[in-house]
Coordinates of C-alpha atoms and ligand atoms in Angstrom, one line a residue:
M1335 CA -15.2 50.4 -43.8
E1336 CA -15.8 47.6 -41.4
E1337 CA -13.2 44.8 -41.6
W1338 CA -14.5 41.4 -42.6
Q1339 CA -14.4 38.8 -39.9
P1340 CA -14.9 35.1 -40.5
K1341 CA -18.0 33.9 -38.6
Q1342 CA -16.8 31.9 -35.6
Y1343 CA -18.3 28.5 -35.3
V1344 CA -19.5 28.3 -31.7
R1345 CA -19.4 24.7 -30.4
R1346 CA -21.9 23.9 -27.7
V1347 CA -20.3 21.7 -25.0
A1348 CA -22.1 19.8 -22.3
V1349 CA -20.1 19.6 -19.1
V1350 CA -21.5 16.9 -16.8
G1351 CA -20.8 17.6 -13.1
C1352 CA -19.5 20.7 -11.4
G1353 CA -16.9 19.6 -8.9
V1354 CA -13.3 20.8 -9.4
A1355 CA -13.1 19.1 -12.8
G1356 CA -16.4 20.7 -14.1
L1357 CA -15.4 24.2 -12.9
T1358 CA -12.1 24.1 -14.6
A1359 CA -13.7 22.5 -17.7
I1360 CA -16.2 25.5 -18.0
K1361 CA -13.3 27.9 -17.7
A1362 CA -11.2 26.1 -20.3
C1363 CA -14.1 26.0 -22.7
L1364 CA -14.6 29.8 -22.3
E1365 CA -10.9 30.3 -22.9
E1366 CA -11.2 28.5 -26.2
G1367 CA -14.3 30.4 -27.4
L1368 CA -16.6 27.4 -26.8
E1369 CA -20.1 27.6 -25.2
P1370 CA -20.2 25.4 -22.1
H1371 CA -23.5 24.2 -20.5
C1372 CA -22.8 22.5 -17.2
F1373 CA -25.3 20.2 -15.5
E1374 CA -24.9 19.6 -11.8
M1375 CA -27.3 17.5 -9.8
N1376 CA -26.4 19.2 -6.5
S1377 CA -27.6 22.7 -5.7
D1378 CA -24.0 24.0 -5.4
I1379 CA -20.6 23.6 -7.0
G1380 CA -17.7 21.7 -5.5
G1381 CA -18.5 18.0 -5.8
V1382 CA -16.8 16.2 -2.9
W1383 CA -16.0 19.6 -1.4
Y1384 CA -19.6 20.6 -1.2
T1385 CA -21.2 19.6 2.1
S1386 CA -24.8 19.8 3.2
D1387 CA -26.8 18.6 6.1
S1388 CA -29.0 16.5 3.9
P1389 CA -27.6 13.6 1.8
K1390 CA -26.4 14.6 -1.7
P1391 CA -28.9 13.5 -4.3
G1392 CA -26.4 11.4 -6.3
G1393 CA -24.4 10.0 -3.4
G1394 CA -20.7 10.0 -3.8
P1395 CA -18.0 10.6 -1.2
Q1396 CA -18.4 13.5 1.1
M1397 CA -16.2 15.4 3.4
Y1398 CA -16.1 14.6 7.1
D1399 CA -16.2 17.6 9.4
S1400 CA -12.5 17.3 10.4
L1401 CA -11.1 17.0 6.9
I1402 CA -8.0 19.1 6.1
T1403 CA -6.4 18.8 2.7
N1404 CA -3.3 16.7 2.5
I1405 CA -1.9 19.0 -0.2
S1406 CA -0.7 22.5 0.4
K1407 CA -2.5 25.5 -0.9
A1408 CA 0.3 26.4 -3.3
M1409 CA 0.1 23.0 -5.0
M1410 CA -3.6 22.4 -4.9
C1411 CA -4.8 25.6 -6.6
F1412 CA -5.5 26.2 -10.2
S1413 CA -2.7 27.5 -12.4
D1414 CA -3.9 31.1 -12.8
F1415 CA -5.7 31.6 -9.5
P1416 CA -3.5 31.2 -6.3
C1417 CA -5.1 30.8 -2.9
P1418 CA -5.1 34.1 -1.0
P1419 CA -1.9 34.8 1.1
H1420 CA -3.9 34.7 4.4
Y1421 CA -5.1 31.2 3.8
P1422 CA -3.2 28.6 6.0
P1423 CA -0.8 26.3 4.2
F1424 CA -3.3 23.4 4.4
L1425 CA -7.0 24.1 4.1
P1426 CA -9.9 22.9 6.2
H1427 CA -12.3 21.5 3.6
K1428 CA -14.8 24.5 4.0
L1429 CA -12.0 26.9 3.0
F1430 CA -11.2 24.9 -0.1
Q1431 CA -14.9 25.1 -1.0
Q1432 CA -14.7 28.9 -0.5
Y1433 CA -11.7 29.0 -2.8
L1434 CA -13.7 27.2 -5.5
H1435 CA -16.5 29.8 -5.1
S1436 CA -14.0 32.6 -5.5
Y1437 CA -12.6 30.9 -8.7
A1438 CA -16.2 30.6 -10.1
Q1439 CA -17.0 34.2 -9.2
H1440 CA -13.7 35.6 -10.6
F1441 CA -14.0 33.9 -13.9
E1442 CA -17.8 34.3 -14.0
L1443 CA -18.5 30.6 -14.3
Q1444 CA -21.8 30.4 -12.4
K1445 CA -24.0 31.6 -15.3
H1446 CA -23.0 28.5 -17.3
I1447 CA -24.2 26.0 -14.6
T1448 CA -27.7 24.5 -14.3
F1449 CA -28.1 23.1 -10.8
N1450 CA -30.4 20.4 -9.5
T1451 CA -30.2 18.7 -12.9
K1452 CA -29.0 15.2 -13.3
V1453 CA -27.6 13.8 -16.5
L1454 CA -29.2 10.4 -17.1
E1455 CA -27.6 9.5 -20.4
V1456 CA -25.1 10.7 -22.9
A1457 CA -25.6 8.9 -26.3
K1458 CA -24.5 9.3 -29.9
A1459 CA -26.6 11.7 -31.9
E1460 CA -28.4 10.3 -35.0
D1461 CA -25.8 11.9 -37.3
Y1462 CA -22.9 11.1 -35.0
I1463 CA -20.9 9.3 -37.7
T1464 CA -20.6 12.5 -39.7
S1465 CA -21.0 15.2 -37.0
G1466 CA -19.5 13.7 -33.8
R1467 CA -22.5 15.2 -31.9
W1468 CA -24.1 13.8 -28.7
T1469 CA -27.5 13.8 -27.1
V1470 CA -27.7 14.6 -23.4
T1471 CA -30.8 13.5 -21.4
T1472 CA -31.4 15.3 -18.1
T1473 CA -34.0 15.4 -15.4
K1474 CA -34.6 17.8 -12.6
V1475 CA -33.7 16.8 -9.0
Q1476 CA -36.1 18.2 -6.5
A1477 CA -35.8 17.8 -2.7
D1478 CA -33.3 15.0 -3.3
K1479 CA -35.6 13.1 -5.6
Q1480 CA -35.6 12.7 -9.3
T1481 CA -38.6 14.0 -11.2
E1482 CA -40.2 11.9 -14.1
E1483 CA -39.7 14.7 -16.6
K1484 CA -36.8 14.2 -19.0
T1485 CA -35.2 16.7 -21.5
T1486 CA -32.9 15.8 -24.3
S1487 CA -30.6 18.3 -26.1
E1488 CA -27.9 18.0 -28.6
F1489 CA -24.3 19.1 -28.1
D1490 CA -21.2 19.3 -30.3
A1491 CA -19.1 17.8 -27.5
V1492 CA -19.4 16.5 -24.0
I1493 CA -16.9 16.7 -21.1
L1494 CA -17.7 14.2 -18.4
C1495 CA -16.6 15.5 -15.0
Q1496 CA -18.6 13.2 -12.7
G1497 CA -15.9 12.2 -10.2
F1498 CA -15.6 8.7 -11.4
Y1499 CA -14.7 7.3 -7.9
R1500 CA -18.2 7.5 -6.5
V1501 CA -19.3 4.0 -5.6
P1502 CA -18.0 2.8 -2.2
H1503 CA -15.9 -0.3 -2.4
S1504 CA -16.2 -2.6 0.6
P1505 CA -14.5 -6.0 0.4
H1506 CA -16.3 -9.1 1.4
V1507 CA -15.1 -10.5 4.8
P1508 CA -16.3 -14.0 5.6
G1509 CA -19.0 -13.9 8.3
M1510 CA -19.7 -10.2 7.7
K1511 CA -23.2 -10.6 6.3
E1512 CA -24.2 -14.0 7.7
E1513 CA -23.0 -13.8 11.3
F1514 CA -21.6 -10.5 12.5
K1515 CA -24.3 -8.4 14.4
G1516 CA -22.3 -5.2 14.7
K1517 CA -22.7 -2.2 12.4
I1518 CA -20.9 -2.0 9.1
H1519 CA -20.2 1.4 7.6
H1520 CA -18.2 2.9 4.7
V1521 CA -16.2 6.1 5.1
D1522 CA -18.3 7.4 2.3
S1523 CA -21.1 8.3 4.7
Y1524 CA -18.8 9.2 7.7
K1525 CA -19.4 12.8 9.0
N1526 CA -18.1 12.9 12.6
P1527 CA -17.3 10.6 15.5
Q1528 CA -20.4 11.1 17.6
D1529 CA -22.0 7.8 16.7
F1530 CA -18.9 6.0 17.9
R1531 CA -18.7 7.2 21.4
D1532 CA -17.8 4.5 23.9
R1533 CA -17.8 1.8 21.1
T1534 CA -15.1 -0.5 19.9
V1535 CA -14.4 0.2 16.3
I1536 CA -12.2 -1.4 13.6
V1537 CA -11.3 1.0 10.7
V1538 CA -10.2 -1.0 7.7
G1539 CA -7.6 0.4 5.2
S1540 CA -4.2 2.1 5.1
A1541 CA -4.7 5.2 3.1
S1542 CA -5.8 8.8 3.7
S1543 CA -9.4 8.1 4.7
A1544 CA -8.5 5.3 7.0
G1545 CA -5.9 7.3 8.8
D1546 CA -8.1 10.3 9.2
V1547 CA -11.2 8.5 10.4
A1548 CA -9.2 6.2 12.8
C1549 CA -7.7 9.4 14.4
D1550 CA -11.0 11.2 14.4
T1551 CA -12.9 8.5 16.3
A1552 CA -10.0 7.5 18.6
P1553 CA -10.6 10.2 21.3
V1554 CA -14.3 9.3 21.8
A1555 CA -14.4 5.6 21.1
K1556 CA -13.7 2.9 23.8
Q1557 CA -11.0 1.6 21.5
V1558 CA -10.1 2.0 17.8
Y1559 CA -8.2 -0.6 15.8
L1560 CA -6.8 0.3 12.4
S1561 CA -6.7 -3.0 10.4
V1562 CA -4.2 -2.8 7.6
H1563 CA -3.7 -5.2 4.7
H1564 CA -0.4 -4.2 2.9
G1565 CA 0.6 -1.4 5.3
A1566 CA 1.8 2.1 4.6
Y1567 CA 4.4 4.7 5.5
T1568 CA 3.2 7.9 7.2
I1569 CA 4.5 11.4 6.5
S1570 CA 3.7 14.7 8.1
R1571 CA 2.2 17.6 6.1
L1572 CA 5.4 19.5 6.9
V1573 CA 8.9 18.3 6.3
N1574 CA 11.6 20.0 8.5
G1575 CA 8.7 21.4 10.6
R1576 CA 7.8 24.1 8.0
T1577 CA 7.9 23.2 4.4
P1578 CA 4.9 21.4 2.9
W1579 CA 5.8 17.8 1.9
D1580 CA 4.5 18.3 -1.6
F1581 CA 7.2 21.0 -2.2
L1582 CA 9.3 17.9 -2.8
L1583 CA 7.4 17.2 -6.1
R1584 CA 10.1 18.6 -8.4
R1585 CA 11.1 17.8 -12.0
V1586 CA 14.7 17.3 -11.0
T1587 CA 13.6 14.4 -8.8
L1588 CA 11.2 12.9 -11.3
N1589 CA 13.5 13.1 -14.3
Y1590 CA 17.0 12.9 -13.0
V1591 CA 17.0 11.0 -9.7
P1592 CA 16.7 7.2 -9.8
R1593 CA 13.2 6.2 -8.6
S1594 CA 14.7 3.8 -6.0
L1595 CA 16.8 6.6 -4.5
A1596 CA 13.8 9.0 -4.4
H1597 CA 11.7 6.3 -2.7
R1598 CA 14.5 5.7 -0.2
V1599 CA 14.5 9.4 0.7
M1600 CA 10.8 9.4 1.2
V1601 CA 10.9 6.3 3.4
A1602 CA 13.7 7.9 5.5
K1603 CA 11.6 11.0 5.9
A1604 CA 8.5 9.0 6.8
S1605 CA 10.3 6.8 9.2
K1606 CA 11.5 9.9 11.1
W1607 CA 7.9 11.0 11.5
L1608 CA 6.4 7.6 12.5
D1609 CA 8.6 4.5 12.9
P1610 CA 7.0 2.0 10.6
V1611 CA 8.2 -1.0 12.6
S1612 CA 7.2 -0.1 16.2
S1613 CA 3.9 1.4 14.9
G1614 CA 3.1 -1.8 13.0
L1615 CA 2.4 0.0 9.8
K1616 CA 5.4 -1.1 7.8
P1617 CA 4.4 -2.3 4.3
K1618 CA 4.8 -6.1 3.8
P1619 CA 8.2 -7.0 2.4
S1620 CA 6.4 -8.9 -0.4
Q1621 CA 4.9 -5.7 -1.7
P1622 CA 6.9 -4.1 -4.5
R1623 CA 8.2 -0.6 -3.8
S1624 CA 6.0 1.0 -6.4
Q1625 CA 2.9 -0.2 -4.5
N1626 CA 3.9 1.3 -1.2
N1627 CA 1.3 3.7 0.2
F1628 CA 2.3 6.9 1.9
I1629 CA -0.3 8.4 4.2
V1630 CA -0.1 12.1 4.9
N1631 CA -1.3 12.3 8.5
D1632 CA -0.2 14.5 11.4
Q1633 CA -2.2 12.8 14.2
L1634 CA -1.3 9.1 13.7
P1635 CA 1.9 9.2 15.8
F1636 CA 0.1 10.8 18.7
K1637 CA -2.9 8.5 18.7
I1638 CA -0.7 5.4 18.4
M1639 CA 1.7 6.7 21.1
T1640 CA -1.2 7.2 23.5
G1641 CA -2.8 3.8 22.9
Q1642 CA -6.0 5.4 21.6
L1643 CA -5.3 3.7 18.3
K1644 CA -3.9 0.2 17.8
V1645 CA -2.6 -0.9 14.4
V1646 CA -3.6 -4.5 13.8
A1647 CA -3.5 -7.1 11.0
H1648 CA -5.9 -7.8 8.1
I1649 CA -9.3 -9.2 9.2
E1650 CA -9.8 -12.8 8.1
K1651 CA -13.3 -13.4 9.4
L1652 CA -16.0 -11.9 11.6
T1653 CA -18.1 -14.1 13.9
G1654 CA -21.6 -13.9 15.5
N1655 CA -20.1 -13.3 19.0
A1656 CA -18.7 -9.9 17.8
E1657 CA -15.2 -11.2 17.3
A1658 CA -12.7 -10.3 14.5
H1659 CA -10.2 -13.0 13.7
L1660 CA -7.1 -11.5 12.2
E1661 CA -4.5 -12.8 9.7
D1662 CA -1.9 -13.2 12.4
G1663 CA -4.1 -15.3 14.7
T1664 CA -5.1 -12.4 17.0
V1665 CA -8.8 -12.3 18.0
L1666 CA -10.4 -8.9 18.7
R1667 CA -13.5 -9.1 20.9
E1668 CA -16.6 -7.1 21.5
I1669 CA -16.4 -5.3 18.2
D1670 CA -19.3 -2.8 17.7
D1671 CA -18.5 -1.2 14.4
I1672 CA -16.5 -1.8 11.3
I1673 CA -15.7 1.2 9.1
F1674 CA -14.4 0.4 5.7
A1675 CA -12.1 3.0 4.3
T1676 CA -11.3 0.8 1.4
G1677 CA -11.8 3.2 -1.5
Y1678 CA -14.2 3.6 -4.4
K1679 CA -15.1 1.9 -7.6
H1680 CA -15.6 3.4 -11.1
D1681 CA -19.0 4.7 -12.1
F1682 CA -19.7 5.1 -15.8
S1683 CA -23.4 4.9 -15.6
V1684 CA -24.3 7.7 -18.0
I1685 CA -22.4 6.3 -21.0
D1686 CA -22.1 3.1 -22.9
P1687 CA -19.0 1.5 -21.2
S1688 CA -17.9 0.0 -24.5
F1689 CA -16.8 3.5 -25.5
L1690 CA -14.1 3.3 -22.9
S1691 CA -12.6 -0.1 -23.4
S1692 CA -12.5 -3.1 -25.8
E1693 CA -13.1 -5.2 -22.6
P1694 CA -16.0 -3.3 -21.0
E1695 CA -16.5 -6.0 -18.3
S1696 CA -12.9 -5.6 -17.1
E1697 CA -11.2 -2.8 -15.2
K1698 CA -9.3 -1.9 -18.4
L1699 CA -9.6 1.6 -19.8
E1700 CA -8.4 2.7 -23.2
L1701 CA -8.1 6.5 -22.8
Y1702 CA -5.5 8.6 -24.6
K1703 CA -3.9 10.9 -22.0
M1704 CA -6.5 9.3 -19.6
T1705 CA -9.0 11.7 -21.3
F1706 CA -10.0 10.7 -24.9
P1707 CA -11.7 7.3 -25.5
L1708 CA -9.6 5.5 -28.1
S1709 CA -12.5 3.7 -29.6
L1710 CA -14.4 6.8 -30.8
P1711 CA -13.9 8.1 -34.3
H1712 CA -14.4 11.8 -33.2
D1713 CA -12.6 13.5 -30.3
T1714 CA -15.8 15.0 -28.9
L1715 CA -16.3 13.0 -25.8
T1716 CA -13.8 13.4 -23.0
L1717 CA -13.4 12.3 -19.4
L1718 CA -11.7 14.2 -16.6
G1719 CA -10.6 12.7 -13.3
C1720 CA -10.6 9.0 -14.1
L1721 CA -7.2 8.6 -12.4
R1722 CA -5.4 8.8 -9.1
A1723 CA -2.1 10.5 -8.3
N1724 CA 0.3 10.9 -5.4
G1725 CA -0.1 14.7 -5.5
P1726 CA -2.6 17.5 -6.1
I1727 CA -5.7 16.5 -8.2
P1728 CA -7.1 20.0 -9.1
P1729 CA -4.1 21.1 -11.4
L1730 CA -4.1 17.7 -13.0
L1731 CA -7.8 18.0 -13.8
E1732 CA -7.1 21.5 -15.1
N1733 CA -4.5 20.2 -17.5
Q1734 CA -7.0 17.6 -18.8
A1735 CA -9.7 20.2 -19.1
R1736 CA -7.4 22.6 -21.1
L1737 CA -6.4 19.8 -23.4
A1738 CA -10.0 18.7 -23.9
A1739 CA -11.2 22.2 -24.7
R1740 CA -8.4 22.9 -27.1
V1741 CA -9.1 19.6 -29.0
I1742 CA -12.8 20.2 -29.1
S1743 CA -12.3 23.7 -30.4
R1744 CA -10.1 22.1 -33.1
K1745 CA -7.1 24.3 -32.2
H1746 CA -5.1 21.2 -31.3
K1747 CA -5.0 18.0 -33.2
L1748 CA -4.2 14.7 -31.4
P1749 CA -1.7 12.3 -33.0
E1750 CA -2.7 9.5 -35.4
R1751 CA -4.7 6.6 -33.9
S1752 CA -1.8 4.2 -34.1
M1753 CA 0.4 6.5 -32.0
R1754 CA -2.5 6.9 -29.5
R1755 CA -2.9 3.1 -29.3
H1756 CA 0.8 2.8 -28.6
D1757 CA 0.6 5.4 -25.8
V1758 CA -2.5 3.7 -24.2
D1759 CA -1.0 0.2 -24.4
L1760 CA 2.1 1.6 -22.7
I1761 CA 0.2 3.1 -19.8
N1762 CA -1.8 -0.1 -19.3
S1763 CA 1.3 -2.3 -19.3
Q1764 CA 3.1 0.2 -16.9
Q1765 CA 0.1 0.1 -14.5
L1766 CA 0.1 -3.7 -14.4
E1767 CA 3.8 -3.7 -13.9
R1768 CA 3.8 -1.1 -11.1
H1769 CA 0.6 -2.0 -9.2
G1770 CA -0.2 -5.6 -10.2
C1771 CA -3.6 -4.3 -11.4
L1772 CA -5.1 -1.5 -13.5
K1773 CA -5.4 1.1 -10.7
Y1774 CA -4.6 4.1 -12.9
A1775 CA -2.5 5.5 -10.1
F1776 CA 0.3 7.8 -11.3
Q1777 CA 3.2 9.8 -10.1
Y1778 CA 1.7 13.2 -10.0
L1779 CA 4.3 15.0 -12.1
D1780 CA 4.7 12.1 -14.6
I1781 CA 1.1 12.4 -15.7
A1782 CA 0.6 16.2 -15.2
D1783 CA 3.7 16.9 -17.4
N1784 CA 2.7 14.2 -19.9
I1785 CA -0.7 15.9 -20.5
A1786 CA 1.0 19.3 -20.5
T1787 CA 3.5 18.1 -23.1
E1788 CA 0.7 17.1 -25.5
L1789 CA -0.8 20.6 -25.1
G1790 CA 2.5 22.5 -25.3
I1791 CA 2.2 24.0 -21.8
K1792 CA 5.0 22.1 -20.1
P1793 CA 7.9 24.5 -19.3
N1794 CA 11.4 23.3 -20.2
W1795 CA 14.2 24.5 -18.0
W1796 CA 16.7 24.7 -20.9
H1797 CA 14.2 26.9 -22.9
F1798 CA 14.5 29.5 -20.1
C1799 CA 18.3 29.0 -20.0
L1800 CA 18.5 29.8 -23.7
Q1801 CA 16.5 32.9 -23.1
G1802 CA 19.0 33.9 -20.3
D1803 CA 16.4 33.5 -17.6
V1804 CA 18.5 31.4 -15.3
K1805 CA 16.3 32.1 -12.3
M1806 CA 13.2 30.7 -14.0
A1807 CA 15.2 27.8 -15.4
L1808 CA 16.3 26.8 -11.9
A1809 CA 12.7 27.2 -10.6
V1810 CA 11.3 24.9 -13.3
L1811 CA 13.9 22.3 -12.8
L1812 CA 14.8 22.4 -9.1
G1813 CA 11.9 24.2 -7.5
P1814 CA 8.5 22.7 -6.4
A1815 CA 6.4 22.0 -9.5
H1816 CA 3.7 24.6 -8.7
P1817 CA 0.6 24.6 -11.0
F1818 CA 1.6 28.1 -12.1
H1819 CA 4.4 26.5 -14.1
Y1820 CA 1.7 25.5 -16.6
R1821 CA 1.0 29.2 -17.4
L1822 CA 4.5 30.1 -18.5
V1823 CA 4.4 28.8 -22.1
G1824 CA 1.9 27.7 -24.7
P1825 CA -1.7 28.7 -25.1
H1826 CA -3.3 31.0 -22.5
T1827 CA -0.2 32.0 -20.5
W1828 CA -0.8 34.2 -17.4
D1829 CA 1.2 37.3 -16.6
G1830 CA 1.0 36.6 -12.9
A1831 CA 2.6 33.2 -13.1
R1832 CA 6.2 34.4 -12.5
D1833 CA 5.2 36.3 -9.3
A1834 CA 3.1 33.4 -8.1
I1835 CA 6.0 31.0 -8.5
F1836 CA 8.5 33.2 -6.6
S1837 CA 6.1 34.1 -3.8
A1838 CA 4.6 30.7 -3.3
Y1839 CA 7.1 29.6 -0.6
R1840 CA 6.8 32.8 1.4
E1841 CA 3.0 33.0 1.1
T1842 CA 2.6 29.4 2.1
V1843 CA 5.2 28.9 4.9
F1844 CA 4.8 32.3 6.5
A1845 CA 1.0 32.2 6.4
T1846 CA 1.2 30.7 9.8
Q1847 CA 3.2 33.5 11.4
H1848 CA 0.8 35.8 13.3
R1849 CA 3.2 37.0 15.9
K1850 CA 6.4 38.9 15.1
V1851 CA 9.3 36.9 16.3
A1852 CA 12.7 38.3 17.2
I1853 CA 15.3 36.7 14.9
E1854 CA 19.0 36.8 15.3
E1855 CA 20.6 39.3 12.9
G1856 CA 21.7 37.6 9.6
K1857 CA 19.3 34.8 10.1
E1858 CA 16.1 36.5 9.0
R1859 CA 13.9 33.9 7.3
G1860 CA 11.2 35.9 5.5
G1861 CA 12.7 38.7 3.4
S1862 CA 15.9 36.9 2.1
G1863 CA 14.0 33.7 1.5
E1864 CA 14.1 34.1 -2.3
L1865 CA 17.9 34.4 -2.4
R1866 CA 18.4 31.5 0.0
W1867 CA 16.0 29.4 -2.1
L1868 CA 18.1 30.2 -5.3
L1869 CA 21.3 29.3 -3.5
W1870 CA 19.7 26.1 -2.3
M1871 CA 18.8 25.2 -5.8
V1872 CA 22.3 25.9 -7.2
L1873 CA 23.7 23.7 -4.4
S1874 CA 21.3 20.9 -5.2
L1875 CA 22.3 21.1 -8.9
L1876 CA 25.9 20.8 -8.0
G1877 CA 25.2 18.0 -5.6
L1878 CA 23.3 16.2 -8.3
C1879 CA 26.1 16.5 -10.8
L1880 CA 28.5 15.2 -8.2
A1881 CA 26.2 12.2 -7.4
W1882 CA 26.0 11.3 -11.0
L1883 CA 29.8 11.5 -11.4
C1884 CA 30.3 9.3 -8.4
L1885 CA 27.8 6.6 -9.5
Ligands
FAD1136 C1 -12.5 12.7 1.4 C2 -11.7 13.2 0.3 C3 -10.6 14.0 0.5 C4 -9.9 14.5 -0.6 N1 -8.8 15.3 -0.3 C5 -8.0 15.8 -1.3 C6 -6.9 16.6 -1.1 O1 -6.6 17.0 0.0 N2 -6.2 17.0 -2.2 C7 -6.5 16.6 -3.5 O2 -5.8 17.1 -4.4 N3 -7.5 15.8 -3.7 C8 -8.3 15.4 -2.7 N4 -9.4 14.5 -2.9 C9 -9.6 14.1 -4.3 C10 -10.8 14.9 -4.9 O3 -11.7 13.9 -5.3 C11 -10.3 15.7 -6.0 O4 -9.4 16.7 -5.5 C12 -11.4 16.5 -6.8 O5 -12.2 17.2 -5.9 C13 -12.2 15.6 -7.7 O6 -13.1 16.4 -8.4 P1 -14.1 15.9 -9.6 O7 -14.7 17.2 -10.1 O8 -13.3 15.1 -10.5 O9 -15.1 15.0 -8.9 P2 -16.3 15.3 -7.7 O10 -15.8 16.3 -6.7 O11 -16.8 14.0 -7.3 O12 -17.4 16.1 -8.6 C14 -18.2 15.4 -9.5 C15 -19.5 16.3 -9.6 O13 -20.3 15.7 -10.6 C16 -21.7 15.6 -10.2 N5 -22.3 14.6 -11.0 C17 -22.0 13.3 -11.0 N6 -22.8 12.6 -11.8 C18 -23.7 13.5 -12.3 C19 -24.8 13.4 -13.2 N7 -25.1 12.2 -13.7 N8 -25.4 14.5 -13.5 C20 -25.1 15.7 -12.9 N9 -24.1 15.8 -12.1 C21 -23.4 14.8 -11.8 C22 -21.6 15.4 -8.7 O14 -22.8 15.8 -8.1 C23 -20.4 16.2 -8.3 O15 -20.7 17.5 -8.0 C24 -10.2 14.1 -1.9 C25 -11.2 13.2 -2.1 C26 -12.0 12.8 -1.0 C27 -13.1 11.8 -1.3
NAP1137 N1 -7.0 14.4 4.2 C1 -7.2 14.3 3.0 O1 -6.8 15.2 2.2 C2 -7.8 13.1 2.4 C3 -8.6 12.3 3.2 C4 -9.2 11.2 2.7 C5 -9.1 10.9 1.3 N2 -8.4 11.7 0.5 C6 -8.3 11.4 -0.9 O2 -9.4 10.8 -1.3 C7 -9.1 9.8 -2.3 C8 -9.6 8.4 -1.8 O3 -8.8 8.0 -0.6 P1 -9.3 6.7 0.3 O4 -8.3 6.6 1.4 O5 -10.7 6.8 0.6 O6 -9.2 5.5 -0.7 P2 -7.9 4.8 -1.4 O7 -6.8 5.8 -1.6 O8 -8.4 4.2 -2.6 O9 -7.4 3.7 -0.4 C9 -8.1 2.5 -0.1 C10 -7.5 1.8 1.0 O10 -8.2 0.6 1.2 C11 -7.4 -0.5 1.3 N3 -8.1 -1.7 0.8 C12 -8.6 -1.9 -0.5 N4 -9.2 -3.2 -0.5 C13 -8.9 -3.7 0.7 C14 -9.2 -5.0 1.2 N5 -9.9 -5.9 0.5 N6 -8.9 -5.2 2.5 C15 -8.2 -4.3 3.2 N7 -7.9 -3.1 2.8 C16 -8.2 -2.8 1.5 C17 -6.2 -0.2 0.4 O11 -5.1 -0.9 0.8 P3 -4.0 -1.6 -0.2 O12 -3.6 -0.4 -1.1 O13 -3.0 -2.0 0.7 O14 -4.8 -2.6 -0.9 C18 -6.1 1.3 0.7 O15 -5.3 1.5 1.8 C19 -7.6 9.9 -2.5 O16 -7.4 10.7 -3.6 C20 -7.1 10.5 -1.2 O17 -5.9 11.3 -1.4 C21 -7.7 12.8 1.1

């Protein structure tokens, strides 16, 4: 006789956007038995990683030809899908887009995506109060143009994955609009340096885009100036010439080392790569430590050392005779172009912004775990990626997606509203304290582990100790916090996680070795790497205990 099975209630979920967040949201919905329908206005997946020769229909930042990820492949991948061993440690953007395609193919995500379809509005369904359902209005995008035809459908839940930093932010500089005759650009539309040949260019900003574009234009331009406001420290992608910098993102540092000490170590490492004083990049002393920017850039030292790039002060005004007057009194002459690499603003155009904050006109957001709007009575609308972090973004988006799908499928219940309110208020006050504004910029592991704790996927080192798995306990506490850690415990663990964790160092660092190199006996670096790594971790633990005793 056939066994009776309860009829499963399939919940239709609209996923808006198919960048990294949208892809991982589709995958998480499928894992939870939901039915995802993803709408993407471009004709391919990838979001910012998707490049095409024609402008993208909805705008948004795009990758310049020379872009290389500033996060290593072993940190920037999804938790159950490592990058192939033959990929280099840091990926040119086209290779990361290729990785996203393999992810979509492997988990059969493509069939859940409708391309060339723009979501115009997400609104409460008529019976929202009782059902928590949403209506989603879409239109077709053809040859980069919207059609007039609109379609509206109902969904049980919506996951917004639009890439919320889409609108270019350019500060107003006195004289810029009224007097200055040169060209003004935003890095948003920068592709390659060809338009800047033999021109005098000022790049404004002191973060990743500014550093990259200044270095990219420097060899062809007549002169490039990098105009910085608060300044920044610069680190190389590799520390000690071989280990990716992000392998320093470890739970031991986050949870057991005073932040001031960790910051000092980073500053010391950065100062060895590019002296902040002689380069002129040093952050202003008035800037609190928590607001210091670290640029990951391997070319800045060379461009500065060879005079192709000059770091200068903040621009105070621009004049009609092509001059830029700087904060320190310097005047730069014959300026042809200004490229603003000054970031992006939020774009919440498809929803009513009052869902997100009790002060919709301000920059304040009230999102539990930066994912669930506090104001809504049902947990059926979620946002992924409305935050910044000093580490890999894809695994962070994946944690948000897994939590969203678990809650939508009603397999996980969020805490009471009063507790959520407390959590949200705490985040907002911490942001103000750390950054002086609501930037929603987090320490990567802080926020990734915080979301993982809510979902029950954060591995605890003592949990492995109790099970007698000392090697894994040490890896979780002292090793790099690879995304694979989030597949060791809780819902939807992955059998390959252990192997991925212990092979990540070898597969990342030695991916660059294409020629066999004679190594002195006893100093072999590849095969015995795991043992040496374990030893290193035990020594760091002892060192840490000693440091605590001495303090
Ligand atoms: C130049 C640059 C370099 C970066 N480098 C790194 C890096 O090295 N490492 C790292 O971790 N992070 C990096 N990032 C951060 C990057 O933004 C994230 O890693 C991640 O790709 C963000 O994904 P997302 O899906 O949230 O947003 P997006 O990639 O912006 O995707 C959003 C998608 O939603 C679609 N969409 C938007 N609105 C609608 C609508 N109304 N209807 C239908 N579709 C819609 C868009 O077309 C897009 O495809 C970089 C960002 C930039 C801009
Ligand atoms: N190679 C890579 O992997 C790569 C390359 C590019 C971008 N990205 C990623 O893309 C995202 C966006 O990076 P981004 O560099 O474009 O933007 P961003 O991180 O938001 O940085 C904006 C920069 O603009 C400066 N700025 C803002 N307002 C200013 C003003 N009024 N005057 C002068 N300067 C001003 C900021 O300086 P202050 O902070 O001092 O105000 C900051 O240096 C990040 O996640 C980044 O990691 C990665």
